[in-house]
Coordinates of C-alpha atoms in Angstrom, one line a residue:
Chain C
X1 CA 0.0 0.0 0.0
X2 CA 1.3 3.3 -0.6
X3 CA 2.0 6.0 2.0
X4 CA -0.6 8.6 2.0
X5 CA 2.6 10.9 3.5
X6 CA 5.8 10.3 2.7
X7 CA 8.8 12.5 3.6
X8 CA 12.5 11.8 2.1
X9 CA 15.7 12.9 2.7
X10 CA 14.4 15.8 4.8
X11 CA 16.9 18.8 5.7
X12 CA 15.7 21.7 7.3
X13 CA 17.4 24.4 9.1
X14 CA 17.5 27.7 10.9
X15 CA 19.8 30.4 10.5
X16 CA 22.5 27.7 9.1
X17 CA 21.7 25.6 12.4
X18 CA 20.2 22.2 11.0
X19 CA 17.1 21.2 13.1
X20 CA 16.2 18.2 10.9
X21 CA 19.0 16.2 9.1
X22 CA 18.3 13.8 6.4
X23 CA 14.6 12.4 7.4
X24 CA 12.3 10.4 5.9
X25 CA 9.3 8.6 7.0
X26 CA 5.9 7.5 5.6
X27 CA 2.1 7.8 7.0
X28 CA -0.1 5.0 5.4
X29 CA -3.9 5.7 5.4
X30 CA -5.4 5.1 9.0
X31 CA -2.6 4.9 10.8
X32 CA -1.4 7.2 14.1
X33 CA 2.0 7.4 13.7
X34 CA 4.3 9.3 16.4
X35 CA 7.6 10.8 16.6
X36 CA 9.2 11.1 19.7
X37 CA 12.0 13.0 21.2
X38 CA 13.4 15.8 23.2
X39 CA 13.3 19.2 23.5
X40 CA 15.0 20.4 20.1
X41 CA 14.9 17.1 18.9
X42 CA 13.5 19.0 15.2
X43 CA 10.3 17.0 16.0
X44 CA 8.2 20.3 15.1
X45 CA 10.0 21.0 12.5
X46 CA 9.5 18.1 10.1
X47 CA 5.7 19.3 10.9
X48 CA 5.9 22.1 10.0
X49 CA 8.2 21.6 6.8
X50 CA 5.0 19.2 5.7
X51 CA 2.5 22.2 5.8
X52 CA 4.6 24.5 4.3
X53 CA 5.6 26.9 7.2
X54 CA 9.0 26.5 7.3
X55 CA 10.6 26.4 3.7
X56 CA 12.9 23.2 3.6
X57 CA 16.4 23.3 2.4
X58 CA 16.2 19.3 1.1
X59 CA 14.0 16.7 0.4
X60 CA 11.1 15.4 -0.7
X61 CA 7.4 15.8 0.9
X62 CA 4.3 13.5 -1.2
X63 CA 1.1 13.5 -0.1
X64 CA -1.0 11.0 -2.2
X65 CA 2.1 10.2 -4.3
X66 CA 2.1 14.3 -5.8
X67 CA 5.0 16.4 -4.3
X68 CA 3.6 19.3 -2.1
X69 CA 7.1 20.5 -1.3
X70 CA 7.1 24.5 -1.9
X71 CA 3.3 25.0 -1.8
X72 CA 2.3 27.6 0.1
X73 CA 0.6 26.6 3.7
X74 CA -3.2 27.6 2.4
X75 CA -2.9 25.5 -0.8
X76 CA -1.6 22.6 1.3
X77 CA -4.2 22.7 3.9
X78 CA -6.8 23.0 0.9
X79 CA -5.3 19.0 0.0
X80 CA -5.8 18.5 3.1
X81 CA -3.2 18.3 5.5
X82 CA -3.9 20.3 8.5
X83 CA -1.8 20.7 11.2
X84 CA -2.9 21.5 15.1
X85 CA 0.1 24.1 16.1
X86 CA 2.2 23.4 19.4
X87 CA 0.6 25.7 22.0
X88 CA -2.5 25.8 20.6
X89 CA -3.1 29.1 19.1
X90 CA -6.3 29.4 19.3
X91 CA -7.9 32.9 18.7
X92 CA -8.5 34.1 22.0
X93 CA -10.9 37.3 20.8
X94 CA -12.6 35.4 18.1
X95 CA -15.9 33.2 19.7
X96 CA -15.4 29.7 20.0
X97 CA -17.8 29.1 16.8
X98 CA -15.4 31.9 15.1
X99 CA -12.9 30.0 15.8
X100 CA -13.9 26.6 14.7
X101 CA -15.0 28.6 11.4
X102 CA -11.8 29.9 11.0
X103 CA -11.3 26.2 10.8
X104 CA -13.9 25.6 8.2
X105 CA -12.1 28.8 5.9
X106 CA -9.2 26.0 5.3
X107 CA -11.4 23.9 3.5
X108 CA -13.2 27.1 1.6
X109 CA -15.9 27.4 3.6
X110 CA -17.4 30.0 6.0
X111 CA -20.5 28.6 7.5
X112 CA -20.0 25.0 9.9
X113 CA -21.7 22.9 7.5
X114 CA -24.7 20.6 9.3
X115 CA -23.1 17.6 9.5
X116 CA -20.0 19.1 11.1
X117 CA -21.9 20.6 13.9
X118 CA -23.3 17.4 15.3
X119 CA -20.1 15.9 14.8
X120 CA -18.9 18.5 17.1
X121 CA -21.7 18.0 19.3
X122 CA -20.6 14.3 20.0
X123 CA -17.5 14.7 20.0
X124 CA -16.7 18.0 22.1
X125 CA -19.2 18.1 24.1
X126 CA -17.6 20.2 26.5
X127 CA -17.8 22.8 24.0
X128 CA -20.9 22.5 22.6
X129 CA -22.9 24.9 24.8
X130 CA -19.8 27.4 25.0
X131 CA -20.0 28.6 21.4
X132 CA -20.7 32.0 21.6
X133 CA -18.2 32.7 24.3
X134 CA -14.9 34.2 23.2
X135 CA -12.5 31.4 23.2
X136 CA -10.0 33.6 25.5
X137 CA -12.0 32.4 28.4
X138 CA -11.9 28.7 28.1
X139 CA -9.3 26.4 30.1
X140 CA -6.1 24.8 28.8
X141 CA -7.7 21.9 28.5
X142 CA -11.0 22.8 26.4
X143 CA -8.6 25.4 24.1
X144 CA -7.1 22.3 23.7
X145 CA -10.3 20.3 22.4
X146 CA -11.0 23.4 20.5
X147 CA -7.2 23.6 18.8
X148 CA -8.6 20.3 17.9
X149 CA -11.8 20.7 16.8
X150 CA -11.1 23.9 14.7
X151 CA -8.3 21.4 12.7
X152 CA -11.2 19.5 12.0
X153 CA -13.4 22.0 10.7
X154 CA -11.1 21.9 7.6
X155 CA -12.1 18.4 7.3
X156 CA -8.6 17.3 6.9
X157 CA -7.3 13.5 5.6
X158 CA -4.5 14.0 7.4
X159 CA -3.9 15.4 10.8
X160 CA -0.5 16.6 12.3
X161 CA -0.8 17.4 15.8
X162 CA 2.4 19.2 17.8
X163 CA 2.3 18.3 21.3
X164 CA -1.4 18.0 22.0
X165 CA -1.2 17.2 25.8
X166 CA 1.7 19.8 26.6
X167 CA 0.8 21.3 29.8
X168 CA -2.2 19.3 30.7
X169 CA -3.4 18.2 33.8
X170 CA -3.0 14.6 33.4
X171 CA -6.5 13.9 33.2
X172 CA -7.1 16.0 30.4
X173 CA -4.2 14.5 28.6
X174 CA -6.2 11.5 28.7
X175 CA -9.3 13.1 27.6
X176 CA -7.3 14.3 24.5
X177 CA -5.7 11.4 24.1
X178 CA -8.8 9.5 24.2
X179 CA -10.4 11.8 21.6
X180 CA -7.4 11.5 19.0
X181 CA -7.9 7.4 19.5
X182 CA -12.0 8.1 18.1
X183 CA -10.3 10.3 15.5
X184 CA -8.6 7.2 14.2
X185 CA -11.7 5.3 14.4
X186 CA -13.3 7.6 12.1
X187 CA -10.9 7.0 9.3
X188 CA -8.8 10.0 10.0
X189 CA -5.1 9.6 9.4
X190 CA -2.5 11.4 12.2
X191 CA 0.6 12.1 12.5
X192 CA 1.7 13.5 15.8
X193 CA 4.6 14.5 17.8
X194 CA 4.4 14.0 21.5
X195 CA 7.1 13.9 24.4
X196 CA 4.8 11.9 26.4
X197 CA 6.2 8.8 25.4
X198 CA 4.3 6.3 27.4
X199 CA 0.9 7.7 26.3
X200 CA 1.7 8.1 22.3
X201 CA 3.5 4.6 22.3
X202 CA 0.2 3.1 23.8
X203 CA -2.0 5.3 21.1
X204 CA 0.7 4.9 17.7
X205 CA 0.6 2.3 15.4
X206 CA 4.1 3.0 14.6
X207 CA 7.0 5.5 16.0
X208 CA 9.9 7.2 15.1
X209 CA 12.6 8.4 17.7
X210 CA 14.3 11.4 16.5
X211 CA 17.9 12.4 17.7
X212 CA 19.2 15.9 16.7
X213 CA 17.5 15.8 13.6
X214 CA 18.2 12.3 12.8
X215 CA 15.7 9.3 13.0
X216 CA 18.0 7.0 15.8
X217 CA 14.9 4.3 15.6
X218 CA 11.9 3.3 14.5
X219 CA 9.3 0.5 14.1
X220 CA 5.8 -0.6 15.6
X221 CA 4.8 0.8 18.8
X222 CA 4.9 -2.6 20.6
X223 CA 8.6 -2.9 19.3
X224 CA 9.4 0.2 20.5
X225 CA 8.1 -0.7 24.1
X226 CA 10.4 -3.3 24.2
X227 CA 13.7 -1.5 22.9
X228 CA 15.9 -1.1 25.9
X229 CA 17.3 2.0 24.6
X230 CA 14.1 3.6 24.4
X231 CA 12.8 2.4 27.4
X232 CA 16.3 3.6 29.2
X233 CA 15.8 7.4 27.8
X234 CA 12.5 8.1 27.3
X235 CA 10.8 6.0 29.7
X236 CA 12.1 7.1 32.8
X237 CA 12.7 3.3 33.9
X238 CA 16.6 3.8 34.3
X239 CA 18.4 6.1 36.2
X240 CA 19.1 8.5 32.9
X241 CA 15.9 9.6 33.1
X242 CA 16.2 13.0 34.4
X243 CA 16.5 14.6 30.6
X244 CA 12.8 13.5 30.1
X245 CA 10.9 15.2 32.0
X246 CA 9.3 18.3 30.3
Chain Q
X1 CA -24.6 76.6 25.9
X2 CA -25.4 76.8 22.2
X3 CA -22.5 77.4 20.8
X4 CA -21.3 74.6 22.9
X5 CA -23.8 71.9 21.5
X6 CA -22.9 73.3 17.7
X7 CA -19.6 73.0 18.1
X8 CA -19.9 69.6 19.8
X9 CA -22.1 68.4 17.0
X10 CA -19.8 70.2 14.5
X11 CA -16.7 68.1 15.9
X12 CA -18.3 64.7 16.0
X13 CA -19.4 65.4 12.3
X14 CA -15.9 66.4 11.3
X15 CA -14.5 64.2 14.1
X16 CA -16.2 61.0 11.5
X17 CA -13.9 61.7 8.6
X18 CA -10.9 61.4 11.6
X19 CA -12.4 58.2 12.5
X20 CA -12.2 57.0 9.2
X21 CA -8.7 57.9 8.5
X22 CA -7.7 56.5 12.0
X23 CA -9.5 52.8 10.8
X24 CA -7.9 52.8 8.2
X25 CA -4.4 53.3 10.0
X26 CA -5.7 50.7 12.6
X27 CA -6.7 48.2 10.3
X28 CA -3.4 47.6 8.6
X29 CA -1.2 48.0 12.1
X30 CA -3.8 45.4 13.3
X31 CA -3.2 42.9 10.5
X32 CA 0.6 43.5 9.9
X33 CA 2.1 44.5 12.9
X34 CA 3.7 47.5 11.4
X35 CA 2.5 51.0 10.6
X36 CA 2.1 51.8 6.9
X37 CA 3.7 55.7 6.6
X38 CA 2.2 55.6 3.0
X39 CA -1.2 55.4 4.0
X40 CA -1.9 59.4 3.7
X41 CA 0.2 59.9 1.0
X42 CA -1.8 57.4 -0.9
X43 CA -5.3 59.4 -0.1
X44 CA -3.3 62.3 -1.4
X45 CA -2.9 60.7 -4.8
X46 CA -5.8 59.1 -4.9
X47 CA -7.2 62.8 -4.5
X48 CA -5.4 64.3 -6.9
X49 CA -6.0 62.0 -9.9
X50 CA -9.6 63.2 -9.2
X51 CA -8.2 67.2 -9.0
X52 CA -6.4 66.4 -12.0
X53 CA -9.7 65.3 -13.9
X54 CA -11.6 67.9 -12.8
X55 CA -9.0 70.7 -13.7
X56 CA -8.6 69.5 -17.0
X57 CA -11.8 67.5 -18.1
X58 CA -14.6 68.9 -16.3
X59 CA -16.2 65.9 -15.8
X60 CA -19.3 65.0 -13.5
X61 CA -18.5 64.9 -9.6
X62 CA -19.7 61.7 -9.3
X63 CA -17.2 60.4 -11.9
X64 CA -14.7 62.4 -10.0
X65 CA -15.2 60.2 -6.8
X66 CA -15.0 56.8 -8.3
X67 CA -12.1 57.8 -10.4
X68 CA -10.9 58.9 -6.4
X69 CA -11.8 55.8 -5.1
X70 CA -10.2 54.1 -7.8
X71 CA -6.8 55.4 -7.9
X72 CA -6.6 55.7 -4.2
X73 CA -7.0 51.7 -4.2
X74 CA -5.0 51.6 -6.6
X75 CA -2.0 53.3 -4.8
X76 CA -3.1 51.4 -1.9
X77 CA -2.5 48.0 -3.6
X78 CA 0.8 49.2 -5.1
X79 CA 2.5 50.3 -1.5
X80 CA 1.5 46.8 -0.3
X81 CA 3.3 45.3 -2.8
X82 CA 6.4 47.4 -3.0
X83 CA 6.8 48.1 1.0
X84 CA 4.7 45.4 3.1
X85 CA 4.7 42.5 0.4
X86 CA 8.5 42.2 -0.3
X87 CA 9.8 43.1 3.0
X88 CA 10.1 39.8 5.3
X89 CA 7.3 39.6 8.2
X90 CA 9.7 40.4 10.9
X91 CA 11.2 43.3 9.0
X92 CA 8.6 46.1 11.0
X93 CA 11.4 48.4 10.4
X94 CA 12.1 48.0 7.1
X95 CA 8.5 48.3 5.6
X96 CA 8.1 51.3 8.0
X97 CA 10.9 52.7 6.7
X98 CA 10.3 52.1 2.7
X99 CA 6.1 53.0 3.3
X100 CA 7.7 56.6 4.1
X101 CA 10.1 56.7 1.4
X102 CA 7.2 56.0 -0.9
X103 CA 4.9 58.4 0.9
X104 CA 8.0 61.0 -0.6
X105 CA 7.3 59.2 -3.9
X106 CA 3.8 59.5 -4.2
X107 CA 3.9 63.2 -3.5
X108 CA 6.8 64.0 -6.0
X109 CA 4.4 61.9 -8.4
X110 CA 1.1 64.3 -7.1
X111 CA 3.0 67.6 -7.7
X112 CA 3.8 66.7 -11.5
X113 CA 0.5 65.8 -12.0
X114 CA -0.6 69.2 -10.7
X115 CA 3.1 71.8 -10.4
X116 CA 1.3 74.9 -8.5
X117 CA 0.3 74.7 -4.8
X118 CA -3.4 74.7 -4.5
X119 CA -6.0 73.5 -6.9
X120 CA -10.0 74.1 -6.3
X121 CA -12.0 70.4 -5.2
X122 CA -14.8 70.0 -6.5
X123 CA -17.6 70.1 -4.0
X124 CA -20.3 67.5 -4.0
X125 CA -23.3 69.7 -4.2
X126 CA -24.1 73.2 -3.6
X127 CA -26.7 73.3 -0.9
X128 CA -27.8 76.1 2.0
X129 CA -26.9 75.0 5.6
X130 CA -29.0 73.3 7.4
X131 CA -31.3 75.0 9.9
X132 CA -32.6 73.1 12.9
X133 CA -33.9 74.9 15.9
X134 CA -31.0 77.1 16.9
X135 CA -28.6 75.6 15.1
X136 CA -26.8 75.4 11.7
X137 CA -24.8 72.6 10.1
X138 CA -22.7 72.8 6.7
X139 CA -24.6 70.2 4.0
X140 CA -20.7 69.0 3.7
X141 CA -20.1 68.3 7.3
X142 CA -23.6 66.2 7.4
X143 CA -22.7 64.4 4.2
X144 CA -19.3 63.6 6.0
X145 CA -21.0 62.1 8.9
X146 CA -23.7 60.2 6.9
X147 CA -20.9 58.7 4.9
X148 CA -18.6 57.6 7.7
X149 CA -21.0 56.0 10.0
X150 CA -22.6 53.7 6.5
X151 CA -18.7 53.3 6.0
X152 CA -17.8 51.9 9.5
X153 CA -21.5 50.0 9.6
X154 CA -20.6 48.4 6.5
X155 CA -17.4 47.3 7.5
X156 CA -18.5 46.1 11.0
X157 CA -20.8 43.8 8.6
X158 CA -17.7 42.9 6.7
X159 CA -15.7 42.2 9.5
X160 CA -18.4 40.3 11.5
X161 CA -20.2 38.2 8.7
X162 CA -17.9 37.3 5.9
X163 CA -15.6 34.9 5.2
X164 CA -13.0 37.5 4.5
X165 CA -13.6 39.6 7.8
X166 CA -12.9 35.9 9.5
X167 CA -10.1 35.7 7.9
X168 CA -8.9 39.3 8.6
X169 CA -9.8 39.2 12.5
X170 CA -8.0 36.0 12.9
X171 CA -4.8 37.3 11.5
X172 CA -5.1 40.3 13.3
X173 CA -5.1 38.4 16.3
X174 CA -2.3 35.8 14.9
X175 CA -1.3 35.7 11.9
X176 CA 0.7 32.8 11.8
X177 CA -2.3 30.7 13.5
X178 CA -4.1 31.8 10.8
X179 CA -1.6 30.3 8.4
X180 CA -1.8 27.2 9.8
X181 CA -5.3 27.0 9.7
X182 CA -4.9 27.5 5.7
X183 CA -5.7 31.4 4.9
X184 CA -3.9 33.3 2.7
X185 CA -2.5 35.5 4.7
X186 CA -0.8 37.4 1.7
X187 CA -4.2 37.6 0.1
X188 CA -5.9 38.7 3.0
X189 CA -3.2 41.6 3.6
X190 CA -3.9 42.9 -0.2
X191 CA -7.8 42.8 0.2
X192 CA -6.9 44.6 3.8
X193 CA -4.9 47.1 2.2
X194 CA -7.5 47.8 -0.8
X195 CA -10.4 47.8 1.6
X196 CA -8.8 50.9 4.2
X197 CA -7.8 52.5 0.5
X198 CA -11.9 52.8 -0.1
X199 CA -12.6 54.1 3.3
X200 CA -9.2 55.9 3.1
X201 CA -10.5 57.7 -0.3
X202 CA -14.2 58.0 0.8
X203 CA -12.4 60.2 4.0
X204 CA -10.4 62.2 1.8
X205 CA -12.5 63.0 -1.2
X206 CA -15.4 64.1 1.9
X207 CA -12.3 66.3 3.8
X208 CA -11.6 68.0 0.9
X209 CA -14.8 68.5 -0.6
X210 CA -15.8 70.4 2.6
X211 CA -12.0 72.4 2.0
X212 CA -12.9 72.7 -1.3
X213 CA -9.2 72.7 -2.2
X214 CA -6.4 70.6 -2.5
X215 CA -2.4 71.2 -1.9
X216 CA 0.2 67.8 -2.0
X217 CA 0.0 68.7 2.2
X218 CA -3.2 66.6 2.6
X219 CA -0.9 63.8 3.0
X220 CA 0.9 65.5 5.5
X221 CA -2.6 66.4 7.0
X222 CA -4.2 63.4 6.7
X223 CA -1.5 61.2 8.3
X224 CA -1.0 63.5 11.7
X225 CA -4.7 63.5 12.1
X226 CA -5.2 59.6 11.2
X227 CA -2.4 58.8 13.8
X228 CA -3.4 61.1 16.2
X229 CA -7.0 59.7 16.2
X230 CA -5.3 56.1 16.1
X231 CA -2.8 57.1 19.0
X232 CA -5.9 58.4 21.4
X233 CA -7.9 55.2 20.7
X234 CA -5.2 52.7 21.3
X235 CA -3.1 51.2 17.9
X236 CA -5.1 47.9 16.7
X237 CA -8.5 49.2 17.9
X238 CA -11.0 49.4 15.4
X239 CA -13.8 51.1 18.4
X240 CA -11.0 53.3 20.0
X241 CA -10.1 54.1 16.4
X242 CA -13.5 55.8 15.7
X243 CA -13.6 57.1 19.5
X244 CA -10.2 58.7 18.9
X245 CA -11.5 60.2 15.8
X246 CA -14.9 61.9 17.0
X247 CA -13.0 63.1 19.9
X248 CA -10.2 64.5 18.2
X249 CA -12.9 66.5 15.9
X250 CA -14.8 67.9 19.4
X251 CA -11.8 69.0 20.9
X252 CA -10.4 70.6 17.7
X253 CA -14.6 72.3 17.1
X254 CA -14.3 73.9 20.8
X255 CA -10.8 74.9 20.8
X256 CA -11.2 77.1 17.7
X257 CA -14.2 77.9 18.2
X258 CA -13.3 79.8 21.9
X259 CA -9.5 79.7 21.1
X260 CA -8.9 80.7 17.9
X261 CA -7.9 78.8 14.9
X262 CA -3.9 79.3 15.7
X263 CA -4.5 77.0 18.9
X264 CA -6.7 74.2 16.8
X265 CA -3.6 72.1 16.3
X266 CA -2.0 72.9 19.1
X267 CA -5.1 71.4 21.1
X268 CA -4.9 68.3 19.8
X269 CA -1.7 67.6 20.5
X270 CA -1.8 68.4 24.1
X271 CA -5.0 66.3 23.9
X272 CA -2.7 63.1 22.4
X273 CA 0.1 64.3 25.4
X274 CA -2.6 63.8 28.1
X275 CA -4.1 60.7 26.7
X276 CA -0.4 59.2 26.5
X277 CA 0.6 60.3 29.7
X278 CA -2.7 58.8 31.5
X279 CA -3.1 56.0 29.5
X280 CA 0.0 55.2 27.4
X281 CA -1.9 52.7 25.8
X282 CA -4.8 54.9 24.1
X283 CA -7.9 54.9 25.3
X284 CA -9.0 52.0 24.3
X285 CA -5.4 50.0 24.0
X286 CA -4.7 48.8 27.3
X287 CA -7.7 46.4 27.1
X288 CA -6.9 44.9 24.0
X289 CA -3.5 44.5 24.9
X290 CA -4.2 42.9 28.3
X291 CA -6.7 40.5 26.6
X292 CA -4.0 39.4 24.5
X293 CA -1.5 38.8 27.1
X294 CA -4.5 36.8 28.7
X295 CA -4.8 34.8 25.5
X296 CA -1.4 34.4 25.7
X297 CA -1.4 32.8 28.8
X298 CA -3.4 30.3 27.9
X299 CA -1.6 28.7 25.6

């Protein structure tokens, strides 16, 4: 089966400091797939090479087989690859139904169509009644549902979520963690970049572990759980745990 | 008391044109982040194709406006491109700097159009003052206040129920949010900068219609009083904008009306002075910026 995402040979950099060095990796239809690393790991910035925010210096990005390198973000998120940003952004003056139809202007729309808004209804139900309040006064963890559900507005085939659980209670980040696992059982396709490792491991299909820009291992999630070397940095089951906790 | 509630009236009536002028200054800090210098200068032009028509042509005054409107959003679109479009996001500075350059430009380019000083403006009709009760009000100022508040009802319905005013207040708020969520933001900042163009042109052509003359200063003019209005409402607010505006106009009615015209200026800048020192933020700034910070937070 062909990927529906496939990235190769990616280079990316900053200011001639290389945050992603030679990456590739593939997304097949349905899957969750998770990459996993530290803090400047260049985790975020293979996402956002894919939808076109940062400008890569190398490499190949095909969505459906058809290179979207060098599209512009708008045109990319129109083929439908949206991305939920790192920190949530949500648009704190706009209404939450502003904001989730800020959502829907990725897909060329204005209005939520019908069958969006019960959708929404099931799904967030938390913010179901809150849609006329401006979305500056909801808490971290329903701006994160709402990050969420505004992505979805643009009724994406593939989603790319940055750090969806950072700085959650614990709870919520199994609320949102529970949401992304209905996602997948609605057909959606996501790829996601996480630090908690435990969580996304139990949630992926597949991972890949990412060391200064480099992919150091990858494979099924259940293989993953068993590499020692994973287990020993990320994990928190060794003594070398102290650089994981963020 | 009278003369007190005529002038009022008087500088809420001018004060609308301000408004307008300040909106439009608003509108593009709001969306860009960075102040485009350009923005009277390009009323100015717009102004003077229309002088330049009526001068040599004679044509109808109605023709005159939308050949106003026209070139002012015309001028608009080009400083976009040449200051705002092909300077880098983060380079405030830089477009800053070239949208003044170009405000130079644009007059150099208004003065060969017209070479001598002052040039009659065609005035939109000919009609008596207006007599109600004890007072009197110019045709021309009315117009001017008729026009400005269908102007910023119009684009409160643009900003508030189209896809485009979406699009517009998202960015405002973050623009690169809004590129991830798939707007154009370089399409949205060209609409932006043709939209405050219109309302730009519709201030100027009413200003000087009222004046009923024109000099290559109305850029000069049009830019202190935009800012000043902008500066007293609070940068990025599109109500503080028009609040700025009507009060700048009062002040500016009562001082010359029990000052004398000489201190007119001079009012409204110590007006700006105690607005900055009281609330450096504009009247209406501080809130918006706190809210923001709040937003912030969040995330």
């Amino acid at each position: 089966m062909t990927p529906v995402l496939e990235v190769r040979g990616l280079r990316v950099s900053y200011g001639g400091l290389r945050a992603v060095d030679g990456v590739s990796l593939e997304v097949r239809h349905g899957e969750i797939v998770s990459i996993i690393g530290m803090n400047g790991a260049g985790k975020s910035s293979i996402l956002n090479a894919i939808s076109g925010i940062v400008p890569p210096d190398e490499g190949e990005i095909l969505f459906d087989g058809e290179s979207i390198g060098g599209l512009a973000t708008h045109a990319i998120v129109a083929r439908g690859i949206v991305q939920v940003p790192e920190g949530r952004m949500i648009f704190g003056t706009l209404s939450v139904e502003e904001n989730l139809r800020v959502g829907a202007h990725g897909r060329g729309g204005f209005l939520l169509r019908e069958r969006t808004r019960a959708d929404f209804g099931r799904l967030f139900p938390t913010l179901a009644d809150k849609l006329d309040r401006p979305a500056a006064g909801l808490s971290g963890g329903e701006a994160q549902v709402l990050a969420l559900a505004r992505g979805l507005a643009a009724e994406p085939r593939v989603l790319l979520l940055d750090e969806p659980s950072l700085g959650l209670a614990p709870k919520l980040a199994a609320d949102v963690f529970d949401l992304i696992q209905r996602l997948r059982e609605q057909g959606l396709t996501i790829l996601m970049v996480e630090q908690n490792v435990g969580r996304t491991l139990a949630l992926a299909d597949r991972a890949y572990v990412l060391e200064s820009g480099r992919i150091a291992l990858q494979g099924s999630a259940s293989e993953l759980l068993s590499d020692s070397r994973l287990v020993a940095n990320y994990l928190g089951m060794s003594s070398t745990s102290s650089c994981n906790t963020t | 008391m009278i003369d007190f509630v005529q002038n009022t009236v008087d500088g809420i009536m001018f004060g609308s044109s301000y408004a307008l002028l300040a909106v439009g200054f608003t509108i593009i800090f709001g969306v860009m982040r960075r102040l485009n210098l350009a923005f009277g200068a390009t009323i100015m032009l717009g102004a003077y194709v229309g002088t330049w028509l009526h001068v040599n042509y004679q044509v109808n005054v109605l023709i005159i406006a939308l050949a106003i409107l026209a070139s002012t959003v015309l001028t608009g679109v080009y400083v976009e491109r040449l200051c705002f479009r092909a300077i880098r996001r983060d380079a405030a500075l830089a477009s800053m700097v070239s949208s003044f350059v170009i405000w130079m430009q644009l007059e150099e380019v208004a003065i060969h159009l017209l070479p001598e000083r002052t040039y009659p403006f065609p005035s939109l009709f000919v009609v008596d003052a207006i007599e109600v009760g004890a007072f009197l009000f110019r045709a021309e100022h009315v117009t001017m206040l008729v026009l400005a508040v269908a102007m910023v009802g119009a684009l409160h319905l643009l900003l508030h129920r189209t896809r485009f005013g979406l699009a517009l207040r998202a960015m405002s708020e973050n623009p690169r949010a809004a590129s991830y969520m798939g707007i154009d933001t370089g399409r949205v900042m060209l609409c932006s900068f043709a939209l405050v163009s219109l309302v730009g042109g519709v201030a100027g052509y009413t200003i000087l219609a009222t004046d009923e003359q024109i000099t290559p200063f109305f850029g000069l003019w049009t830019t202190f009083k935009g800012l000043i209005a902008m500066m007293l409402g609070g940068m990025g607010s599109l109500p503080g904008a028009i609040l700025g505006g009507l009060m700048l106009g009062v002040v500016e009615a009562h001082s010359q009306w029990y000052l004398g015209n000489e201190y007119k200026d001079l009012s409204a800048y110590i007006l700006l002075f105690a607005i900055l020192v009281l609330r450096p933020g504009g009247l209406m700034g501080r809130r918006i910026l706190s809210r923001e910070e709040l937003a912030y937070r969040r995330v």
